[in-house]
PDB file of C-alpha atoms and ligand atoms in Angstrom:
ATOM      1  CA  UNK G   1      -2.830  -4.482 -15.034  1.00 96.00           C
ATOM      2  CA  UNK G   2      -5.942  -4.461 -12.883  1.00 97.00           C
ATOM      3  CA  UNK G   3      -5.533  -2.842  -9.479  1.00 98.00           C
ATOM      4  CA  UNK G   4      -8.095  -3.647  -6.803  1.00 98.00           C
ATOM      5  CA  UNK G   5      -8.096  -1.450  -3.722  1.00 98.00           C
ATOM      6  CA  UNK G   6      -8.607  -3.884  -0.838  1.00 98.00           C
ATOM      7  CA  UNK G   7      -8.508  -1.099   1.727  1.00 98.00           C
ATOM      8  CA  UNK G   8      -8.114   2.675   1.653  1.00 98.00           C
ATOM      9  CA  UNK G   9      -8.070   3.745   5.311  1.00 98.00           C
ATOM     10  CA  UNK G  10      -5.300   4.918   7.581  1.00 97.00           C
ATOM     11  CA  UNK G  11      -4.252   3.073  10.730  1.00 95.00           C
ATOM     12  CA  UNK G  12      -7.535   2.797  12.631  1.00 94.00           C
ATOM     13  CA  UNK G  13      -9.915   2.254   9.684  1.00 97.00           C
ATOM     14  CA  UNK G  14     -12.688   4.718   8.823  1.00 98.00           C
ATOM     15  CA  UNK G  15     -14.992   5.033  10.688  1.00 98.00           C
ATOM     16  CA  UNK G  16     -12.828   4.372  13.722  1.00 98.00           C
ATOM     17  CA  UNK G  17     -14.337   1.712  15.974  1.00 97.00           C
ATOM     18  CA  UNK G  18     -15.222   3.917  18.933  1.00 98.00           C
ATOM     19  CA  UNK G  19     -15.324   7.395  17.400  1.00 98.00           C
ATOM     20  CA  UNK G  20     -18.442   9.555  17.232  1.00 98.00           C
ATOM     21  CA  UNK G  21     -16.955  12.479  15.290  1.00 97.00           C
ATOM     22  CA  UNK G  22     -19.068  13.857  12.435  1.00 98.00           C
ATOM     23  CA  UNK G  23     -16.986  12.088   9.795  1.00 97.00           C
ATOM     24  CA  UNK G  24     -17.189   8.671  11.466  1.00 98.00           C
ATOM     25  CA  UNK G  25     -20.917   9.013  12.164  1.00 98.00           C
ATOM     26  CA  UNK G  26     -21.458  10.233   8.592  1.00 98.00           C
ATOM     27  CA  UNK G  27     -19.622   7.220   7.191  1.00 98.00           C
ATOM     28  CA  UNK G  28     -21.742   4.828   9.310  1.00 98.00           C
ATOM     29  CA  UNK G  29     -24.921   6.501   8.085  1.00 98.00           C
ATOM     30  CA  UNK G  30     -23.933   6.486   4.401  1.00 98.00           C
ATOM     31  CA  UNK G  31     -22.132   3.135   4.184  1.00 98.00           C
ATOM     32  CA  UNK G  32     -20.795   2.064   0.767  1.00 97.00           C
ATOM     33  CA  UNK G  33     -17.518   3.698  -0.336  1.00 98.00           C
ATOM     34  CA  UNK G  34     -17.417   5.775   2.856  1.00 98.00           C
ATOM     35  CA  UNK G  35     -16.551   2.621   4.853  1.00 98.00           C
ATOM     36  CA  UNK G  36     -12.824   2.041   4.597  1.00 98.00           C
ATOM     37  CA  UNK G  37     -10.664  -0.876   5.708  1.00 98.00           C
ATOM     38  CA  UNK G  38      -6.920  -0.662   6.364  1.00 98.00           C
ATOM     39  CA  UNK G  39      -4.872   0.012   3.218  1.00 98.00           C
ATOM     40  CA  UNK G  40      -3.779  -2.775   0.893  1.00 98.00           C
ATOM     41  CA  UNK G  41      -4.025  -3.413  -2.842  1.00 98.00           C
ATOM     42  CA  UNK G  42      -4.073  -6.358  -5.221  1.00 98.00           C
ATOM     43  CA  UNK G  43      -2.573  -6.200  -8.711  1.00 98.00           C
ATOM     44  CA  UNK G  44      -4.137  -8.715 -11.084  1.00 98.00           C
ATOM     45  CA  UNK G  45      -4.622 -11.788  -8.909  1.00 97.00           C
ATOM     46  CA  UNK G  46      -1.050 -12.556  -7.952  1.00 98.00           C
ATOM     47  CA  UNK G  47       0.638  -9.444  -6.578  1.00 98.00           C
ATOM     48  CA  UNK G  48      -0.410  -8.126  -3.185  1.00 98.00           C
ATOM     49  CA  UNK G  49       0.772  -4.835  -1.741  1.00 98.00           C
ATOM     50  CA  UNK G  50       0.820  -5.231   2.047  1.00 98.00           C
ATOM     51  CA  UNK G  51      -0.179  -8.263   4.065  1.00 98.00           C
ATOM     52  CA  UNK G  52      -2.589  -6.073   6.008  1.00 98.00           C
ATOM     53  CA  UNK G  53      -4.976  -6.882   8.866  1.00 98.00           C
ATOM     54  CA  UNK G  54      -8.115  -6.490   6.694  1.00 98.00           C
ATOM     55  CA  UNK G  55      -7.115  -8.305   3.510  1.00 98.00           C
ATOM     56  CA  UNK G  56      -9.303 -11.355   4.157  1.00 97.00           C
ATOM     57  CA  UNK G  57     -12.360  -9.251   4.999  1.00 97.00           C
ATOM     58  CA  UNK G  58     -11.690  -7.345   1.781  1.00 98.00           C
ATOM     59  CA  UNK G  59     -11.314 -10.571  -0.165  1.00 98.00           C
ATOM     60  CA  UNK G  60     -14.764 -11.793   1.022  1.00 97.00           C
ATOM     61  CA  UNK G  61     -16.514  -8.449   0.588  1.00 97.00           C
ATOM     62  CA  UNK G  62     -15.152  -7.542  -2.811  1.00 97.00           C
ATOM     63  CA  UNK G  63     -15.083 -11.016  -4.334  1.00 97.00           C
ATOM     64  CA  UNK G  64     -11.335 -11.069  -4.950  1.00 97.00           C
ATOM     65  CA  UNK G  65      -9.633 -14.346  -4.133  1.00 97.00           C
ATOM     66  CA  UNK G  66      -6.128 -14.157  -2.705  1.00 97.00           C
ATOM     67  CA  UNK G  67      -5.468 -17.854  -3.302  1.00 96.00           C
ATOM     68  CA  UNK G  68      -3.286 -17.172  -6.328  1.00 96.00           C
ATOM     69  CA  UNK G  69      -1.113 -14.500  -4.704  1.00 97.00           C
ATOM     70  CA  UNK G  70       2.528 -15.353  -5.376  1.00 97.00           C
ATOM     71  CA  UNK G  71       4.194 -12.051  -4.562  1.00 98.00           C
ATOM     72  CA  UNK G  72       3.820  -9.511  -1.790  1.00 98.00           C
ATOM     73  CA  UNK G  73       5.449  -6.092  -1.765  1.00 98.00           C
ATOM     74  CA  UNK G  74       5.449  -4.957   1.845  1.00 98.00           C
ATOM     75  CA  UNK G  75       5.615  -1.193   2.363  1.00 98.00           C
ATOM     76  CA  UNK G  76       6.533  -1.433   6.049  1.00 98.00           C
ATOM     77  CA  UNK G  77       5.783  -3.255   9.287  1.00 97.00           C
ATOM     78  CA  UNK G  78       3.246  -0.959  10.975  1.00 97.00           C
ATOM     79  CA  UNK G  79       0.250  -2.902  12.278  1.00 96.00           C
ATOM     80  CA  UNK G  80      -2.182  -1.351   9.775  1.00 98.00           C
ATOM     81  CA  UNK G  81      -0.081  -2.826   6.935  1.00 98.00           C
ATOM     82  CA  UNK G  82       1.155  -6.127   8.344  1.00 97.00           C
ATOM     83  CA  UNK G  83      -0.653  -8.932  10.111  1.00 95.00           C
ATOM     84  CA  UNK G  84       1.914 -11.748  10.444  1.00 91.00           C
ATOM     85  CA  UNK G  85      -0.784 -14.355  11.207  1.00 89.00           C
ATOM     86  CA  UNK G  86      -1.373 -14.494   7.423  1.00 93.00           C
ATOM     87  CA  UNK G  87       2.005 -16.203   7.043  1.00 90.00           C
ATOM     88  CA  UNK G  88       0.511 -19.351   8.562  1.00 86.00           C
ATOM     89  CA  UNK G  89      -2.142 -19.605   5.873  1.00 88.00           C
ATOM     90  CA  UNK G  90       0.564 -20.543   3.345  1.00 84.00           C
ATOM     91  CA  UNK G  91       1.726 -23.645   5.117  1.00 82.00           C
ATOM     92  CA  UNK G  92       0.873 -27.295   4.370  1.00 81.00           C
ATOM     93  CA  UNK G  93       1.685 -27.819   8.065  1.00 80.00           C
ATOM     94  CA  UNK G  94      -1.509 -25.901   8.824  1.00 83.00           C
ATOM     95  CA  UNK G  95      -3.540 -27.937   6.357  1.00 88.00           C
ATOM     96  CA  UNK G  96      -3.316 -25.374   3.553  1.00 90.00           C
ATOM     97  CA  UNK G  97      -3.738 -27.010   0.150  1.00 90.00           C
ATOM     98  CA  UNK G  98      -1.982 -25.874  -3.028  1.00 91.00           C
ATOM     99  CA  UNK G  99      -0.995 -22.395  -1.888  1.00 92.00           C
ATOM    100  CA  UNK G 100       1.652 -21.187  -4.310  1.00 94.00           C
ATOM    101  CA  UNK G 101       4.971 -20.219  -2.759  1.00 94.00           C
ATOM    102  CA  UNK G 102       4.851 -16.645  -1.505  1.00 95.00           C
ATOM    103  CA  UNK G 103       7.730 -14.341  -2.368  1.00 96.00           C
ATOM    104  CA  UNK G 104       7.646 -11.620   0.256  1.00 96.00           C
ATOM    105  CA  UNK G 105       9.613  -8.429  -0.459  1.00 98.00           C
ATOM    106  CA  UNK G 106      10.431  -6.005   2.339  1.00 98.00           C
ATOM    107  CA  UNK G 107      13.243  -3.843   3.659  1.00 98.00           C
ATOM    108  CA  UNK G 108      15.545  -5.578   6.118  1.00 97.00           C
ATOM    109  CA  UNK G 109      14.141  -3.569   9.039  1.00 98.00           C
ATOM    110  CA  UNK G 110      10.568  -4.509   8.098  1.00 98.00           C
ATOM    111  CA  UNK G 111      11.471  -8.183   7.503  1.00 96.00           C
ATOM    112  CA  UNK G 112      13.128  -8.293  10.938  1.00 95.00           C
ATOM    113  CA  UNK G 113      10.086  -6.662  12.570  1.00 94.00           C
ATOM    114  CA  UNK G 114       7.817  -9.174  10.803  1.00 93.00           C
ATOM    115  CA  UNK G 115       9.980 -12.046  12.052  1.00 90.00           C
ATOM    116  CA  UNK G 116       9.891 -10.702  15.593  1.00 89.00           C
ATOM    117  CA  UNK G 117       6.099 -10.247  15.511  1.00 89.00           C
ATOM    118  CA  UNK G 118       5.559 -13.759  14.158  1.00 86.00           C
ATOM    119  CA  UNK G 119       7.743 -15.307  16.841  1.00 84.00           C
ATOM    120  CA  UNK G 120       6.238 -13.238  19.617  1.00 82.00           C
ATOM    121  CA  UNK G 121       2.558 -13.500  18.764  1.00 75.00           C
ATOM    122  CA  UNK G 122       1.846 -16.237  16.287  1.00 72.00           C
ATOM    123  CA  UNK G 123       4.218 -19.170  16.032  1.00 70.00           C
ATOM    124  CA  UNK G 124       7.663 -20.112  17.302  1.00 69.00           C
ATOM    125  CA  UNK G 125       9.202 -19.846  13.842  1.00 67.00           C
ATOM    126  CA  UNK G 126      11.935 -17.494  12.777  1.00 75.00           C
ATOM    127  CA  UNK G 127      10.748 -16.087   9.516  1.00 81.00           C
ATOM    128  CA  UNK G 128      14.296 -15.294   8.435  1.00 84.00           C
ATOM    129  CA  UNK G 129      15.497 -18.847   8.954  1.00 83.00           C
ATOM    130  CA  UNK G 130      15.435 -20.704   5.571  1.00 80.00           C
ATOM    131  CA  UNK G 131      13.968 -23.769   7.291  1.00 81.00           C
ATOM    132  CA  UNK G 132      10.995 -21.734   8.509  1.00 79.00           C
ATOM    133  CA  UNK G 133      10.588 -20.510   4.943  1.00 84.00           C
ATOM    134  CA  UNK G 134      10.201 -24.138   3.852  1.00 84.00           C
ATOM    135  CA  UNK G 135       7.640 -24.846   6.562  1.00 85.00           C
ATOM    136  CA  UNK G 136       5.682 -21.692   5.795  1.00 88.00           C
ATOM    137  CA  UNK G 137       6.022 -22.089   2.011  1.00 91.00           C
ATOM    138  CA  UNK G 138       7.577 -18.692   1.872  1.00 91.00           C
ATOM    139  CA  UNK G 139      10.634 -16.904   0.588  1.00 93.00           C
ATOM    140  CA  UNK G 140      11.675 -13.612   2.172  1.00 93.00           C
ATOM    141  CA  UNK G 141      13.529 -11.173  -0.068  1.00 96.00           C
ATOM    142  CA  UNK G 142      15.196  -8.339   1.810  1.00 97.00           C
ATOM    143  CA  UNK G 143      15.428  -5.355  -0.482  1.00 97.00           C
ATOM    144  CA  UNK G 144      16.744  -1.830  -0.292  1.00 97.00           C
ATOM    145  CA  UNK G 145      15.424   1.510  -1.397  1.00 97.00           C
ATOM    146  CA  UNK G 146      16.341   2.317  -5.021  1.00 97.00           C
ATOM    147  CA  UNK G 147      16.670  -1.366  -5.879  1.00 97.00           C
ATOM    148  CA  UNK G 148      14.953  -2.621  -9.061  1.00 97.00           C
ATOM    149  CA  UNK G 149      13.946  -6.233  -9.481  1.00 98.00           C
ATOM    150  CA  UNK G 150      11.749  -8.468 -11.607  1.00 98.00           C
ATOM    151  CA  UNK G 151       8.997 -10.590 -10.081  1.00 97.00           C
ATOM    152  CA  UNK G 152       7.016 -12.730 -12.507  1.00 96.00           C
ATOM    153  CA  UNK G 153       5.720 -10.361 -15.200  1.00 97.00           C
ATOM    154  CA  UNK G 154       6.367  -7.229 -13.097  1.00 98.00           C
ATOM    155  CA  UNK G 155       9.306  -4.854 -13.041  1.00 98.00           C
ATOM    156  CA  UNK G 156       9.477  -3.275  -9.587  1.00 98.00           C
ATOM    157  CA  UNK G 157      11.515  -0.414  -8.149  1.00 98.00           C
ATOM    158  CA  UNK G 158      11.513   0.433  -4.436  1.00 98.00           C
ATOM    159  CA  UNK G 159      11.804   4.037  -3.259  1.00 98.00           C
ATOM    160  CA  UNK G 160      12.508   5.567   0.141  1.00 97.00           C
ATOM    161  CA  UNK G 161       9.510   6.968   2.022  1.00 98.00           C
ATOM    162  CA  UNK G 162       9.465   9.797   4.530  1.00 97.00           C
ATOM    163  CA  UNK G 163       7.959   7.844   7.411  1.00 97.00           C
ATOM    164  CA  UNK G 164       9.026   5.944  10.558  1.00 96.00           C
ATOM    165  CA  UNK G 165      12.742   5.243   9.848  1.00 96.00           C
ATOM    166  CA  UNK G 166      12.857   2.356  12.354  1.00 97.00           C
ATOM    167  CA  UNK G 167      10.963   0.146   9.869  1.00 97.00           C
ATOM    168  CA  UNK G 168      12.756   1.511   6.788  1.00 98.00           C
ATOM    169  CA  UNK G 169       9.524   1.945   4.790  1.00 98.00           C
ATOM    170  CA  UNK G 170       9.414   1.545   1.003  1.00 98.00           C
ATOM    171  CA  UNK G 171       7.197   2.856  -1.777  1.00 98.00           C
ATOM    172  CA  UNK G 172       6.918   0.955  -5.041  1.00 98.00           C
ATOM    173  CA  UNK G 173       6.722   1.521  -8.767  1.00 98.00           C
ATOM    174  CA  UNK G 174       5.296  -1.497 -10.592  1.00 98.00           C
ATOM    175  CA  UNK G 175       5.487  -1.860 -14.352  1.00 98.00           C
ATOM    176  CA  UNK G 176       3.908  -4.437 -16.609  1.00 98.00           C
ATOM    177  CA  UNK G 177       3.324  -4.381 -20.379  1.00 96.00           C
ATOM    178  CA  UNK G 178       4.461  -0.749 -20.612  1.00 95.00           C
ATOM    179  CA  UNK G 179       2.061   0.481 -17.899  1.00 97.00           C
ATOM    180  CA  UNK G 180       3.339   1.934 -14.645  1.00 98.00           C
ATOM    181  CA  UNK G 181       1.802   2.367 -11.223  1.00 98.00           C
ATOM    182  CA  UNK G 182       3.290   4.228  -8.280  1.00 98.00           C
ATOM    183  CA  UNK G 183       2.057   3.071  -4.872  1.00 98.00           C
ATOM    184  CA  UNK G 184       3.048   5.664  -2.296  1.00 98.00           C
ATOM    185  CA  UNK G 185       1.834   5.073   1.219  1.00 97.00           C
ATOM    186  CA  UNK G 186       2.852   5.639   4.004  1.00 97.00           C
ATOM    187  CA  UNK G 187       4.860   8.800   3.514  1.00 97.00           C
ATOM    188  CA  UNK G 188       5.041  12.485   4.327  1.00 96.00           C
ATOM    189  CA  UNK G 189       6.568  14.854   1.722  1.00 96.00           C
ATOM    190  CA  UNK G 190       8.500  12.596  -0.653  1.00 97.00           C
ATOM    191  CA  UNK G 191      12.272  12.719  -0.122  1.00 97.00           C
ATOM    192  CA  UNK G 192      14.253  14.516  -2.845  1.00 97.00           C
ATOM    193  CA  UNK G 193      16.126  11.241  -3.323  1.00 97.00           C
ATOM    194  CA  UNK G 194      12.847   9.662  -4.459  1.00 97.00           C
ATOM    195  CA  UNK G 195      12.128  12.461  -6.940  1.00 98.00           C
ATOM    196  CA  UNK G 196      15.643  12.153  -8.362  1.00 98.00           C
ATOM    197  CA  UNK G 197      15.235   8.394  -8.681  1.00 97.00           C
ATOM    198  CA  UNK G 198      11.954   8.846 -10.608  1.00 98.00           C
ATOM    199  CA  UNK G 199      13.927  10.849 -13.161  1.00 98.00           C
ATOM    200  CA  UNK G 200      16.927   8.540 -13.174  1.00 97.00           C
ATOM    201  CA  UNK G 201      14.632   5.610 -13.970  1.00 95.00           C
ATOM    202  CA  UNK G 202      12.811   7.787 -16.573  1.00 95.00           C
ATOM    203  CA  UNK G 203       9.450   6.899 -15.031  1.00 96.00           C
ATOM    204  CA  UNK G 204       6.163   8.135 -16.428  1.00 98.00           C
ATOM    205  CA  UNK G 205       3.279   6.887 -14.354  1.00 98.00           C
ATOM    206  CA  UNK G 206      -0.141   5.934 -15.719  1.00 98.00           C
ATOM    207  CA  UNK G 207      -1.565   5.614 -12.223  1.00 98.00           C
ATOM    208  CA  UNK G 208      -0.340   7.306  -9.055  1.00 98.00           C
ATOM    209  CA  UNK G 209      -1.717   6.074  -5.719  1.00 98.00           C
ATOM    210  CA  UNK G 210      -0.625   8.347  -2.942  1.00 98.00           C
ATOM    211  CA  UNK G 211      -0.968   8.851   0.795  1.00 98.00           C
ATOM    212  CA  UNK G 212      -3.803  11.292   1.622  1.00 98.00           C
ATOM    213  CA  UNK G 213      -4.191  10.694   5.333  1.00 97.00           C
ATOM    214  CA  UNK G 214      -5.348  14.125   6.458  1.00 96.00           C
ATOM    215  CA  UNK G 215      -7.830  16.714   5.251  1.00 94.00           C
ATOM    216  CA  UNK G 216      -6.956  20.013   3.534  1.00 87.00           C
ATOM    217  CA  UNK G 217      -6.826  21.995   6.766  1.00 84.00           C
ATOM    218  CA  UNK G 218      -4.704  19.511   8.731  1.00 86.00           C
ATOM    219  CA  UNK G 219      -0.934  19.428   9.142  1.00 82.00           C
ATOM    220  CA  UNK G 220       0.697  16.519   7.318  1.00 72.00           C
ATOM    221  CA  UNK G 221       3.107  15.267  10.048  1.00 83.00           C
ATOM    222  CA  UNK G 222       4.328  11.767   9.076  1.00 91.00           C
ATOM    223  CA  UNK G 223       1.766  11.479   6.271  1.00 96.00           C
ATOM    224  CA  UNK G 224       0.414  13.745   3.520  1.00 96.00           C
ATOM    225  CA  UNK G 225      -2.554  16.054   3.861  1.00 96.00           C
ATOM    226  CA  UNK G 226      -4.971  16.762   0.978  1.00 97.00           C
ATOM    227  CA  UNK G 227      -3.104  19.976   0.222  1.00 96.00           C
ATOM    228  CA  UNK G 228       0.254  18.217   0.090  1.00 96.00           C
ATOM    229  CA  UNK G 229      -1.229  15.444  -2.061  1.00 97.00           C
ATOM    230  CA  UNK G 230      -2.330  18.075  -4.589  1.00 98.00           C
ATOM    231  CA  UNK G 231       1.128  19.676  -4.529  1.00 97.00           C
ATOM    232  CA  UNK G 232       2.786  16.308  -5.135  1.00 98.00           C
ATOM    233  CA  UNK G 233       0.596  15.473  -8.128  1.00 98.00           C
ATOM    234  CA  UNK G 234       1.168  18.983  -9.544  1.00 98.00           C
ATOM    235  CA  UNK G 235       4.924  18.545  -9.202  1.00 98.00           C
ATOM    236  CA  UNK G 236       4.765  15.141 -10.902  1.00 98.00           C
ATOM    237  CA  UNK G 237       2.867  16.722 -13.779  1.00 98.00           C
ATOM    238  CA  UNK G 238       5.286  19.677 -14.036  1.00 98.00           C
ATOM    239  CA  UNK G 239       8.301  17.397 -14.032  1.00 98.00           C
ATOM    240  CA  UNK G 240       6.893  15.145 -16.775  1.00 98.00           C
ATOM    241  CA  UNK G 241       6.429  12.134 -14.491  1.00 98.00           C
ATOM    242  CA  UNK G 242       2.812  11.542 -15.515  1.00 98.00           C
ATOM    243  CA  UNK G 243       1.803   9.806 -18.736  1.00 98.00           C
ATOM    244  CA  UNK G 244      -0.963  11.241 -20.881  1.00 96.00           C
ATOM    245  CA  UNK G 245      -4.357  10.690 -19.193  1.00 97.00           C
ATOM    246  CA  UNK G 246      -2.614   9.594 -15.992  1.00 98.00           C
ATOM    247  CA  UNK G 247      -4.925   9.167 -13.000  1.00 98.00           C
ATOM    248  CA  UNK G 248      -4.059  10.061  -9.410  1.00 98.00           C
ATOM    249  CA  UNK G 249      -5.839   8.286  -6.539  1.00 98.00           C
ATOM    250  CA  UNK G 250      -5.953   9.254  -2.883  1.00 98.00           C
ATOM    251  CA  UNK G 251      -5.644   6.428  -0.371  1.00 98.00           C
ATOM    252  CA  UNK G 252      -4.818   5.834   3.334  1.00 98.00           C
ATOM    253  CA  UNK G 253      -7.572   8.170   4.512  1.00 98.00           C
ATOM    254  CA  UNK G 254      -8.154   9.021   8.168  1.00 97.00           C
ATOM    255  CA  UNK G 255     -11.187  10.602   9.807  1.00 96.00           C
ATOM    256  CA  UNK G 256      -9.129  13.706  10.665  1.00 91.00           C
ATOM    257  CA  UNK G 257     -10.454  16.369   8.310  1.00 92.00           C
ATOM    258  CA  UNK G 258     -11.460  13.828   5.635  1.00 96.00           C
ATOM    259  CA  UNK G 259     -15.229  13.934   4.954  1.00 97.00           C
ATOM    260  CA  UNK G 260     -17.391  11.029   3.762  1.00 98.00           C
ATOM    261  CA  UNK G 261     -16.613   9.669   0.304  1.00 98.00           C
ATOM    262  CA  UNK G 262     -19.072  11.675  -1.882  1.00 98.00           C
ATOM    263  CA  UNK G 263     -17.926  14.970  -0.352  1.00 98.00           C
ATOM    264  CA  UNK G 264     -14.259  14.113  -0.645  1.00 98.00           C
ATOM    265  CA  UNK G 265     -14.783  12.895  -4.222  1.00 98.00           C
ATOM    266  CA  UNK G 266     -16.295  16.331  -5.087  1.00 98.00           C
ATOM    267  CA  UNK G 267     -13.337  18.113  -3.516  1.00 98.00           C
ATOM    268  CA  UNK G 268     -10.917  15.818  -5.393  1.00 98.00           C
ATOM    269  CA  UNK G 269     -12.690  16.353  -8.727  1.00 98.00           C
ATOM    270  CA  UNK G 270     -12.288  20.124  -8.294  1.00 98.00           C
ATOM    271  CA  UNK G 271      -8.557  19.568  -7.765  1.00 98.00           C
ATOM    272  CA  UNK G 272      -7.940  17.091 -10.580  1.00 97.00           C
ATOM    273  CA  UNK G 273      -7.648  13.794  -8.747  1.00 98.00           C
ATOM    274  CA  UNK G 274      -9.786  10.829  -7.673  1.00 98.00           C
ATOM    275  CA  UNK G 275     -10.482   9.163  -4.354  1.00 98.00           C
ATOM    276  CA  UNK G 276      -9.984   5.419  -4.141  1.00 98.00           C
ATOM    277  CA  UNK G 277     -12.505   3.361  -2.199  1.00 98.00           C
ATOM    278  CA  UNK G 278     -12.537  -0.214  -0.997  1.00 98.00           C
ATOM    279  CA  UNK G 279     -13.304  -2.626  -3.802  1.00 98.00           C
ATOM    280  CA  UNK G 280     -12.514  -0.108  -6.581  1.00 98.00           C
ATOM    281  CA  UNK G 281     -10.899  -1.749  -9.600  1.00 98.00           C
ATOM    282  CA  UNK G 282      -8.815   0.298 -11.994  1.00 97.00           C
TER     283      UNK G 282
HETATM  284 ZN1   ZN J   1      -0.481   3.232   7.525  1.00 65.14          ZN
HETATM  285 ZN1   ZN J   2     -13.984   9.876  13.920  1.00 65.14          ZN
HETATM  286 ZN1   ZN J   3       2.922   3.597   8.735  1.00 65.14          ZN
END
C-alpha cells in the first residue's frame, strides 16, 4: 500500500488565511512542508479518505491523479473533510468522461448531512435517492461503527471517534496484503469501545495516522494534543497493537501551539513519532 497525504491541516488550513500569529507567519516564510492543506489521504490510486475541500489542489501540486478513485471512506461531514461539489465531477451529465463508479462509505448521519449539503448548495439531487446515484455515477454505502467490510482489495473496519456526535464520525483501519493502516482523525481521546475493538479484531498496525491538532501545551478538547498523541501511541505499543517497525504519523495540525514543520519534526523525533506533510508518500 502506498499512502499519499493530500492534506495534513486542521479545519482552517495552516497557515490560516488571515492569521499573523508566529506559527502562521513562520509557515509562510518557510514554505514547503510547513504549508498544510485540509486533511485527506489517498491509498494507492483508488481509495480516497475524505472528499475534502483541498483534494484537487493537492492532486495538482503533488502529481497524484484522482481519476482512478473508486472508493471513498468518509470520516465525517465537517466542512474541512467534505466538499459535496466533488460529487458532480463523477457524472456523465456534467460531461465527465470515463470516471469509474464511486463507492462512498459514510455513517448514516454523515451521508444525510452530505445529501443535505448537496441539495442546498450544489445541485437539486438527493444523494440518498438511488436515481441520483445513477445520475452522479455514485453508490452511497451507509455504514456503522465496528462494521467490517471488503472494498476491492481492501479489508476495512470502521471505529467510533470521540468527536461531534451529530455527524457520527468514523475512524478506519485499512488492510491490504497483510499490511494495516489506522487512520484516526478527527477524534479526541479514543473511546474505550475503539480500544476494545482493536483487540477483538486482533489488529497490529504497521502505520498509525492520528489526530494531532494542538501543540503540547494546549488542551485537547474535541481533538488530540501532541501530549495526548504521544500517550495514545505509547498505549498502542504497550497493548501490542503496533507491528514491528510500526510508524506513527501526526496529521490534522492546527496553528494553535504547533510550530513550523522542521521544529515539530524535531519534537516528534524526540518522542518517537513522525509528522506527516502534504505530498508525503509512505
Ligand atoms: Zn477536521
Ligand atoms: Zn496563526
Ligand atoms: Zn471534525
